[in-house]
mmCIF file of C-alpha atoms in Angstrom:
data_model
loop_
_atom_site.group_PDB
_atom_site.id
_atom_site.type_symbol
_atom_site.label_atom_id
_atom_site.label_comp_id
_atom_site.label_asym_id
_atom_site.label_seq_id
_atom_site.Cartn_x
_atom_site.Cartn_y
_atom_site.Cartn_z
ATOM 1 C CA MET A 94 86.246 -211.500 19.672
ATOM 2 C CA ASP A 95 88.084 -214.049 21.828
ATOM 3 C CA LYS A 96 91.388 -212.264 21.201
ATOM 4 C CA PHE A 97 89.763 -208.964 22.149
ATOM 5 C CA ARG A 98 88.462 -210.452 25.394
ATOM 6 C CA THR A 99 91.917 -211.830 26.162
ATOM 7 C CA VAL A 100 93.485 -208.402 25.702
ATOM 8 C CA LEU A 101 90.726 -206.824 27.814
ATOM 9 C CA ASN A 102 91.292 -209.307 30.639
ATOM 10 C CA ILE A 103 95.034 -208.641 30.583
ATOM 11 C CA THR A 104 94.338 -204.922 30.702
ATOM 12 C CA LYS A 105 92.055 -205.330 33.706
ATOM 13 C CA LYS A 106 94.665 -207.333 35.586
ATOM 14 C CA GLN A 107 97.521 -204.928 34.904
ATOM 15 C CA ALA A 108 96.939 -201.683 36.767
ATOM 16 C CA SER A 109 99.700 -199.753 35.027
ATOM 17 C CA LEU A 110 98.401 -200.746 31.585
ATOM 18 C CA HIS A 111 94.831 -199.961 32.614
ATOM 19 C CA LEU A 112 95.743 -196.494 33.882
ATOM 20 C CA ALA A 113 97.886 -195.811 30.816
ATOM 21 C CA LEU A 114 94.983 -196.782 28.556
ATOM 22 C CA VAL A 115 92.635 -194.405 30.390
ATOM 23 C CA ALA A 116 95.157 -191.573 30.095
ATOM 24 C CA LEU A 117 95.759 -192.307 26.395
ATOM 25 C CA LEU A 118 92.049 -192.347 25.546
ATOM 26 C CA THR A 119 91.519 -189.115 27.463
ATOM 27 C CA ALA A 120 94.402 -187.403 25.666
ATOM 28 C CA GLY A 121 93.070 -188.596 22.304
ATOM 29 C CA GLY A 122 89.592 -187.321 23.159
ATOM 30 C CA GLU A 123 90.980 -183.914 24.041
ATOM 31 C CA GLN A 124 92.773 -183.680 20.683
ATOM 32 C CA ILE A 125 89.553 -184.497 18.838
ATOM 33 C CA PHE A 126 87.572 -181.935 20.835
ATOM 34 C CA SER A 127 90.125 -179.160 20.378
ATOM 35 C CA SER A 128 90.532 -179.691 16.619
ATOM 36 C CA VAL A 129 87.017 -180.687 15.526
ATOM 37 C CA VAL A 130 84.397 -179.616 18.070
ATOM 38 C CA PHE A 131 85.896 -176.503 19.660
ATOM 39 C CA LYS A 132 85.241 -173.247 17.779
ATOM 40 C CA CYS A 133 86.068 -170.086 19.704
ATOM 41 C CA PRO A 134 83.225 -167.529 19.236
ATOM 42 C CA CYS A 135 85.665 -164.579 19.348
ATOM 43 C CA ASN A 136 83.276 -162.331 21.258
ATOM 44 C CA GLN A 137 82.329 -161.628 24.850
ATOM 45 C CA LEU A 138 81.623 -165.327 25.410
ATOM 46 C CA ASN A 139 85.266 -166.338 24.972
ATOM 47 C CA PHE A 140 85.995 -166.723 28.680
ATOM 48 C CA ILE A 141 82.935 -168.815 29.500
ATOM 49 C CA TYR A 142 83.221 -170.888 26.312
ATOM 50 C CA GLY A 143 86.892 -171.714 26.893
ATOM 51 C CA LEU A 144 86.416 -172.624 30.554
ATOM 52 C CA VAL A 145 83.416 -174.818 29.739
ATOM 53 C CA PHE A 146 85.514 -176.906 27.344
ATOM 54 C CA LEU A 147 88.365 -177.034 29.847
ATOM 55 C CA LEU A 148 86.465 -177.859 33.046
ATOM 56 C CA VAL A 149 83.114 -179.448 32.174
ATOM 57 C CA PRO A 150 84.640 -182.503 30.418
ATOM 58 C CA ALA A 151 86.961 -182.873 33.414
ATOM 59 C CA LEU A 152 83.931 -182.846 35.724
ATOM 60 C CA ALA A 153 82.165 -185.382 33.498
ATOM 61 C CA LEU A 154 85.227 -187.645 33.516
ATOM 62 C CA THR A 155 85.420 -187.397 37.316
ATOM 63 C CA THR A 156 81.782 -188.441 37.593
ATOM 64 C CA LEU A 157 82.343 -191.280 35.136
ATOM 65 C CA GLY A 158 85.372 -192.425 37.129
ATOM 66 C CA LEU A 159 83.289 -192.545 40.309
ATOM 67 C CA ILE A 160 80.546 -194.475 38.517
ATOM 68 C CA MET A 161 82.992 -197.007 37.058
ATOM 69 C CA SER A 162 84.742 -197.570 40.370
ATOM 70 C CA LYS A 163 83.679 -200.834 41.993
ATOM 71 C CA THR A 164 84.963 -199.551 45.311
ATOM 72 C CA THR A 165 82.489 -196.656 45.146
ATOM 73 C CA TRP A 166 79.558 -199.054 44.988
ATOM 74 C CA LYS A 167 81.039 -201.317 47.653
ATOM 75 C CA LEU A 168 81.122 -198.314 49.956
ATOM 76 C CA VAL A 169 77.704 -196.908 49.040
ATOM 77 C CA THR A 170 75.599 -200.068 48.638
ATOM 78 C CA GLY A 171 73.491 -200.614 51.748
ATOM 79 C CA LEU A 172 75.114 -197.686 53.577
ATOM 80 C CA CYS A 173 71.769 -196.191 54.632
ATOM 81 C CA LYS A 174 70.617 -199.519 56.094
ATOM 82 C CA ARG A 175 73.737 -200.457 58.031
ATOM 83 C CA THR A 176 73.357 -200.716 61.779
ATOM 84 C CA ASP A 177 77.088 -200.452 62.498
ATOM 85 C CA LYS A 178 78.669 -197.034 62.298
ATOM 86 C CA VAL A 179 81.118 -196.526 59.456
ATOM 87 C CA CYS A 180 83.123 -194.114 61.640
ATOM 88 C CA GLY A 181 82.517 -195.953 64.876
ATOM 89 C CA SER A 182 86.191 -196.454 65.731
ATOM 90 C CA CYS A 183 89.599 -195.088 64.871
ATOM 91 C CA SER A 184 90.410 -198.106 62.690
ATOM 92 C CA ARG A 185 87.197 -197.660 60.725
ATOM 93 C CA VAL A 186 87.901 -193.945 60.214
ATOM 94 C CA LYS A 187 91.337 -194.826 58.840
ATOM 95 C CA SER A 188 89.778 -197.498 56.660
ATOM 96 C CA LEU A 189 87.182 -195.075 55.315
ATOM 97 C CA ALA A 190 89.846 -192.470 54.573
ATOM 98 C CA ASN A 191 91.930 -195.100 52.787
ATOM 99 C CA VAL A 192 88.968 -196.210 50.678
ATOM 100 C CA LEU A 193 88.016 -192.651 49.744
ATOM 101 C CA PHE A 194 91.607 -191.994 48.729
ATOM 102 C CA GLN A 195 91.616 -195.085 46.505
ATOM 103 C CA ILE A 196 88.373 -193.978 44.854
ATOM 104 C CA SER A 197 89.605 -190.438 44.259
ATOM 105 C CA THR A 198 92.932 -191.674 42.848
ATOM 106 C CA PHE A 199 91.111 -193.631 40.162
ATOM 107 C CA ALA A 200 88.440 -190.991 39.540
ATOM 108 C CA PHE A 201 90.837 -188.046 39.138
ATOM 109 C CA LEU A 202 93.183 -189.736 36.667
ATOM 110 C CA ALA A 203 91.169 -188.987 33.526
ATOM 111 C CA PRO A 204 90.212 -185.362 34.400
ATOM 112 C CA SER A 205 93.799 -184.566 35.393
ATOM 113 C CA THR A 206 94.976 -185.930 32.053
ATOM 114 C CA TRP A 207 92.329 -183.895 30.212
ATOM 115 C CA ILE A 208 93.322 -180.628 31.897
ATOM 116 C CA ALA A 209 97.062 -181.266 31.489
ATOM 117 C CA VAL A 210 96.762 -182.081 27.772
ATOM 118 C CA ALA A 211 94.418 -179.122 27.224
ATOM 119 C CA LEU A 212 96.922 -176.790 28.884
ATOM 120 C CA LEU A 213 99.741 -178.141 26.729
ATOM 121 C CA ASN A 214 97.602 -177.699 23.628
ATOM 122 C CA GLY A 215 96.680 -174.164 24.681
ATOM 123 C CA VAL A 216 93.640 -173.772 22.415
ATOM 124 C CA PHE A 217 91.087 -173.569 25.223
ATOM 125 C CA ILE A 218 93.243 -171.156 27.229
ATOM 126 C CA GLU A 219 93.815 -168.886 24.220
ATOM 127 C CA CYS A 220 90.076 -168.532 23.778
ATOM 128 C CA ALA A 221 89.249 -168.184 27.470
ATOM 129 C CA MET A 222 91.946 -165.697 28.452
ATOM 130 C CA THR A 223 91.358 -163.386 25.483
ATOM 131 C CA GLY A 224 87.833 -162.935 26.790
ATOM 132 C CA THR A 225 88.690 -162.189 30.389
ATOM 133 C CA LYS A 226 87.528 -158.952 31.996
ATOM 134 C CA VAL A 227 90.543 -158.693 34.304
ATOM 135 C CA THR A 228 92.220 -155.406 33.388
ATOM 136 C CA LEU A 229 95.540 -156.336 34.964
ATOM 137 C CA PHE A 230 95.830 -159.507 32.894
ATOM 138 C CA ASN A 231 94.762 -157.753 29.681
ATOM 139 C CA ASN A 232 97.392 -155.097 30.277
ATOM 140 C CA HIS A 233 99.938 -157.862 30.763
ATOM 141 C CA LEU A 234 99.124 -159.167 27.272
ATOM 142 C CA CYS A 235 98.961 -155.849 25.392
ATOM 143 C CA GLU A 236 101.159 -153.442 27.309
ATOM 144 C CA GLY A 237 104.149 -152.201 25.337
ATOM 145 C CA ARG A 238 102.953 -153.581 22.011
ATOM 146 C CA LYS A 239 102.012 -151.684 18.858
ATOM 147 C CA GLU A 240 98.410 -150.505 18.744
ATOM 148 C CA GLU A 241 98.076 -151.086 22.483
ATOM 149 C CA VAL A 242 94.629 -149.481 22.719
ATOM 150 C CA LYS A 243 93.247 -151.507 19.821
ATOM 151 C CA CYS A 244 94.874 -154.608 21.273
ATOM 152 C CA LEU A 245 92.905 -154.147 24.495
ATOM 153 C CA GLN A 246 89.684 -153.448 22.592
ATOM 154 C CA GLU A 247 89.955 -156.318 20.116
ATOM 155 C CA LEU A 248 91.664 -158.909 22.307
ATOM 156 C CA HIS A 249 88.648 -161.221 22.152
ATOM 157 C CA SER A 250 88.927 -161.487 18.355
ATOM 158 C CA PHE A 251 92.574 -162.628 18.295
ATOM 159 C CA PRO A 252 91.897 -166.423 18.237
ATOM 160 C CA CYS A 253 89.968 -165.974 14.965
ATOM 161 C CA GLY A 254 92.549 -163.704 13.343
ATOM 162 C CA LYS A 255 90.080 -160.832 13.049
ATOM 163 C CA GLY A 256 90.373 -157.110 13.795
ATOM 164 C CA ASP A 257 92.552 -154.172 12.802
ATOM 165 C CA VAL A 258 95.491 -155.104 15.025
ATOM 166 C CA PRO A 259 98.594 -156.115 13.024
ATOM 167 C CA GLN A 260 99.056 -159.832 12.521
ATOM 168 C CA ASP A 261 102.430 -159.895 14.276
ATOM 169 C CA VAL A 262 100.890 -158.385 17.426
ATOM 170 C CA ARG A 263 98.120 -160.971 17.440
ATOM 171 C CA ASP A 264 100.655 -163.766 16.995
ATOM 172 C CA GLU A 265 102.791 -162.467 19.853
ATOM 173 C CA VAL A 266 99.823 -162.271 22.228
ATOM 174 C CA LEU A 267 98.605 -165.762 21.336
ATOM 175 C CA LEU A 268 102.136 -167.128 21.583
ATOM 176 C CA THR A 269 102.452 -165.625 25.063
ATOM 177 C CA LEU A 270 99.162 -167.192 26.130
ATOM 178 C CA ARG A 271 100.123 -170.582 24.717
ATOM 179 C CA ALA A 272 103.553 -170.472 26.370
ATOM 180 C CA GLU A 273 102.053 -169.614 29.764
ATOM 181 C CA SER A 274 99.450 -172.348 29.321
ATOM 182 C CA GLN A 275 102.116 -174.919 28.499
ATOM 183 C CA VAL A 276 104.209 -173.907 31.501
ATOM 184 C CA VAL A 277 101.210 -174.458 33.773
ATOM 185 C CA GLY A 278 100.492 -177.753 31.996
ATOM 186 C CA TRP A 279 104.010 -179.082 32.565
ATOM 187 C CA LEU A 280 103.909 -177.952 36.184
ATOM 188 C CA LEU A 281 100.627 -179.829 36.610
ATOM 189 C CA ILE A 282 102.100 -182.985 35.056
ATOM 190 C CA ALA A 283 105.181 -182.733 37.269
ATOM 191 C CA THR A 284 102.973 -182.268 40.335
ATOM 192 C CA ILE A 285 100.874 -185.315 39.418
ATOM 193 C CA PHE A 286 103.920 -187.547 38.936
ATOM 194 C CA LEU A 287 105.644 -186.337 42.092
ATOM 195 C CA SER A 288 102.448 -186.785 44.089
ATOM 196 C CA TYR A 289 102.021 -190.286 42.710
ATOM 197 C CA LEU A 290 105.619 -191.121 43.619
ATOM 198 C CA ALA A 291 105.203 -189.746 47.142
ATOM 199 C CA VAL A 292 101.919 -191.577 47.721
ATOM 200 C CA THR A 293 103.307 -194.835 46.333
ATOM 201 C CA CYS A 294 106.380 -194.603 48.557
ATOM 202 C CA LEU A 295 104.191 -193.850 51.568
ATOM 203 C CA ALA A 296 101.894 -196.769 50.763
ATOM 204 C CA GLN A 297 104.828 -199.172 50.370
ATOM 205 C CA CYS A 298 106.504 -197.853 53.513
ATOM 206 C CA SER A 299 103.362 -198.326 55.620
ATOM 207 C CA SER A 300 102.716 -201.845 54.323
ATOM 208 C CA PRO A 301 102.262 -204.306 57.229
ATOM 209 C CA VAL A 302 103.899 -207.097 55.202
ATOM 210 C CA GLY A 303 107.141 -207.575 53.289
ATOM 211 C CA TYR A 304 107.760 -207.238 49.564
ATOM 212 C CA LEU A 305 107.152 -210.856 48.539
ATOM 213 C CA GLN A 306 104.088 -211.286 50.755
ATOM 214 C CA LEU A 307 102.705 -208.038 49.396
ATOM 215 C CA LYS A 308 103.229 -209.343 45.866
ATOM 216 C CA PHE A 309 101.438 -212.565 46.828
ATOM 217 C CA TRP A 310 98.630 -210.565 48.430
ATOM 218 C CA ARG A 311 98.056 -208.615 45.229
ATOM 219 C CA ARG A 312 98.116 -211.760 43.134
ATOM 220 C CA TYR A 313 95.657 -213.422 45.509
ATOM 221 C CA THR A 314 93.156 -210.559 45.249
ATOM 222 C CA GLN A 315 93.317 -210.767 41.444
ATOM 223 C CA GLU A 316 92.673 -214.502 41.424
ATOM 224 C CA GLU A 317 89.950 -214.290 44.064
ATOM 225 C CA SER A 318 88.116 -211.595 42.098
ATOM 226 C CA ALA A 319 88.262 -213.646 38.884
ATOM 227 C CA ALA A 320 87.181 -216.859 40.645
ATOM 228 C CA LEU A 321 84.341 -215.077 42.450
ATOM 229 C CA ASP A 322 82.976 -213.642 39.211
ATOM 230 C CA SER A 323 83.123 -217.048 37.552
ATOM 231 C CA HIS A 324 81.431 -218.881 40.419
ATOM 232 C CA MET A 325 78.726 -216.249 40.819
ATOM 233 C CA THR A 326 77.866 -216.544 37.130
ATOM 234 C CA GLU A 327 77.772 -220.334 37.314
ATOM 235 C CA HIS A 328 75.721 -220.398 40.515
ATOM 236 C CA ALA A 329 73.253 -217.791 39.239
ATOM 237 C CA ARG A 330 72.771 -219.782 36.042
ATOM 238 C CA LYS A 331 72.209 -222.994 37.994
ATOM 239 C CA LEU A 332 69.678 -221.341 40.319
ATOM 240 C CA ALA A 333 67.861 -219.669 37.410
ATOM 241 C CA ASP A 334 67.677 -222.943 35.456
ATOM 242 C CA ARG A 335 66.261 -224.743 38.491
ATOM 243 C CA ASN A 336 63.558 -222.121 39.058
ATOM 244 C CA VAL A 337 62.558 -221.934 35.405
ATOM 245 C CA LYS A 338 62.306 -225.728 35.080
ATOM 246 C CA SER A 339 60.273 -225.917 38.269
ATOM 247 C CA PHE A 340 57.943 -223.198 37.016
ATOM 248 C CA PHE A 341 57.187 -224.908 33.712
ATOM 249 C CA THR A 342 57.085 -228.506 34.991
ATOM 250 C CA SER A 343 55.437 -227.831 38.362
ATOM 251 C CA THR A 344 57.882 -230.185 40.027
ATOM 252 C CA LYS A 345 59.504 -229.928 43.423
ATOM 253 C CA THR A 346 62.746 -227.994 43.326
ATOM 254 C CA GLU A 347 66.057 -229.453 44.369
ATOM 255 C CA SER A 348 68.000 -227.673 47.065
ATOM 256 C CA VAL A 349 70.565 -225.122 45.871
ATOM 257 C CA HIS A 350 72.422 -223.426 48.695
ATOM 258 C CA THR A 351 72.861 -219.674 48.337
ATOM 259 C CA PRO A 352 74.676 -217.579 50.958
ATOM 260 C CA SER A 353 72.420 -215.663 53.311
ATOM 261 C CA ASN A 354 72.056 -211.890 53.320
ATOM 262 C CA LYS A 355 74.285 -211.633 56.385
ATOM 263 C CA GLU A 356 76.979 -213.732 54.742
ATOM 264 C CA TRP A 357 76.877 -211.607 51.575
ATOM 265 C CA GLN A 358 77.286 -208.481 53.682
ATOM 266 C CA LYS A 359 80.332 -209.895 55.439
ATOM 267 C CA VAL A 360 82.183 -210.754 52.235
ATOM 268 C CA SER A 361 81.135 -207.460 50.593
ATOM 269 C CA SER A 362 82.750 -205.420 53.344
ATOM 270 C CA LEU A 363 85.567 -203.011 52.532
ATOM 271 C CA TYR A 364 87.278 -203.994 55.759
ATOM 272 C CA MET A 365 89.644 -206.892 56.190
ATOM 273 C CA TYR A 366 90.206 -209.086 59.208
ATOM 274 C CA ARG A 367 93.310 -210.091 61.084
ATOM 275 C CA SER A 368 93.246 -212.584 63.909
ATOM 276 C CA LYS A 369 94.709 -211.562 67.248
ATOM 277 C CA THR A 370 96.353 -214.999 67.298
ATOM 278 C CA GLY A 371 98.473 -214.016 64.318
ATOM 279 C CA GLY A 372 96.567 -215.368 61.313
ATOM 280 C CA GLN A 373 96.500 -213.098 58.280
ATOM 281 C CA HIS A 374 93.395 -212.801 56.128
ATOM 282 C CA TYR A 375 93.906 -211.391 52.648
ATOM 283 C CA SER A 376 90.298 -210.340 51.978
ATOM 284 C CA PRO A 377 86.883 -210.224 53.668
ATOM 285 C CA LEU A 378 86.012 -213.474 51.864
ATOM 286 C CA HIS A 379 89.171 -215.115 53.139
ATOM 287 C CA GLY A 380 88.414 -213.952 56.667
ATOM 288 C CA PHE A 381 84.856 -215.261 56.477
ATOM 289 C CA VAL A 382 85.922 -218.687 55.199
ATOM 290 C CA GLU A 383 88.633 -219.002 57.825
ATOM 291 C CA SER A 384 86.170 -218.121 60.589
ATOM 292 C CA GLN A 385 83.837 -220.847 59.343
ATOM 293 C CA THR A 386 86.572 -223.490 59.676
ATOM 294 C CA GLU A 387 87.444 -222.599 63.245
ATOM 295 C CA THR A 388 85.941 -224.299 66.281
ATOM 296 C CA GLN A 389 82.554 -223.265 67.603
ATOM 297 C CA ASP A 390 84.114 -221.937 70.804
ATOM 298 C CA ASP A 391 82.656 -218.449 71.318
ATOM 299 C CA SER A 392 85.761 -216.957 72.852
ATOM 300 C CA ARG A 393 87.997 -218.165 70.035
ATOM 301 C CA ARG A 394 85.587 -216.918 67.416
ATOM 302 C CA SER A 395 85.469 -213.542 69.133
ATOM 303 C CA ARG A 396 89.245 -213.332 69.047
ATOM 304 C CA SER A 397 89.377 -214.090 65.324
ATOM 305 C CA THR A 398 86.753 -211.652 64.093
ATOM 306 C CA ASP A 399 86.657 -208.707 66.448
ATOM 307 C CA SER A 400 89.963 -207.223 65.361
ATOM 308 C CA VAL A 401 89.774 -205.253 62.126
ATOM 309 C CA HIS A 402 92.309 -203.305 60.141
ATOM 310 C CA ILE A 403 92.271 -201.560 56.837
ATOM 311 C CA THR A 404 93.384 -202.969 53.532
ATOM 312 C CA PRO A 405 96.989 -201.839 53.016
ATOM 313 C CA ALA A 406 97.112 -199.027 50.489
ATOM 314 C CA ALA A 407 99.970 -200.824 48.749
ATOM 315 C CA VAL A 408 97.575 -203.701 48.011
ATOM 316 C CA ALA A 409 94.345 -201.879 47.246
ATOM 317 C CA PHE A 410 95.763 -198.810 45.488
ATOM 318 C CA VAL A 411 93.868 -199.902 42.375
ATOM 319 C CA GLU A 412 90.368 -201.336 42.144
ATOM 320 C CA ASP A 413 89.725 -204.811 43.528
ATOM 321 C CA GLY A 414 93.271 -206.000 43.503
ATOM 322 C CA GLN A 415 93.867 -205.095 39.865
ATOM 323 C CA ALA A 416 97.453 -204.169 40.563
ATOM 324 C CA SER A 417 100.861 -205.430 39.564
ATOM 325 C CA LEU A 418 104.189 -205.254 41.296
#
């Protein structure tokens, strides 16, 4: 169990490994579905049945990705009760757009993998497209072949190998469908990789810091996240133990400082702070701690906290600093 936890922690800290694991599990799930669960009905339901297996799991994986994203809950939690406007300024609009892009990047990985692998496999498309009611497409499949009329009439039965149409005609039609499906699948994969390359280059190009500082920034967010989880667990246990002991012994409780609601909100923000005097804060928690160590002079405090900017996409491209460079 300890070895498993070690591997899991490494996976969480390495974004590339984490994303590769998600893609691998999705691809494996698609293979199981297509070979074990999926059974084409070979009737008028072919089109609906095939599309359901192609798109509904992708929709479910998108929803699951949104649910598993910590950034989603950072954005949503307390949104209805906030007094400040999320889109109150240009910098906040940019920040919101950046955050939504980060969430969608993580959420769309698994469904994109599902659709791409399903297209390469071709089983779902074979079933769906043999049940389509589009005359032009059906003519494309059967035109010029032997028994063309029967081919059009019995097209829906081809995936099951049924009907009076010669076997070689059925094989040619299914081979055409599978080839077209695979072409679309490879085009989708190429588009995903090229888009990822373009977005990564854009994120690196727009980084406000240099290569080494960016690497340090990513490492800092990893360590801060791990330390915060550890300290929250320890503090919660200490506070719970104190309250339980006080309840059973009816003794006066010792003081255990817990951050106020306002302080929690500040460090839970998706926005990061940069001082106008030049100081760089690497997270909302870092900005909050630095502001606490400054002098009590109101003007100086205003200078250090009023200026906000978004987390660089090159840093926060993956959840909570779980990125490697």
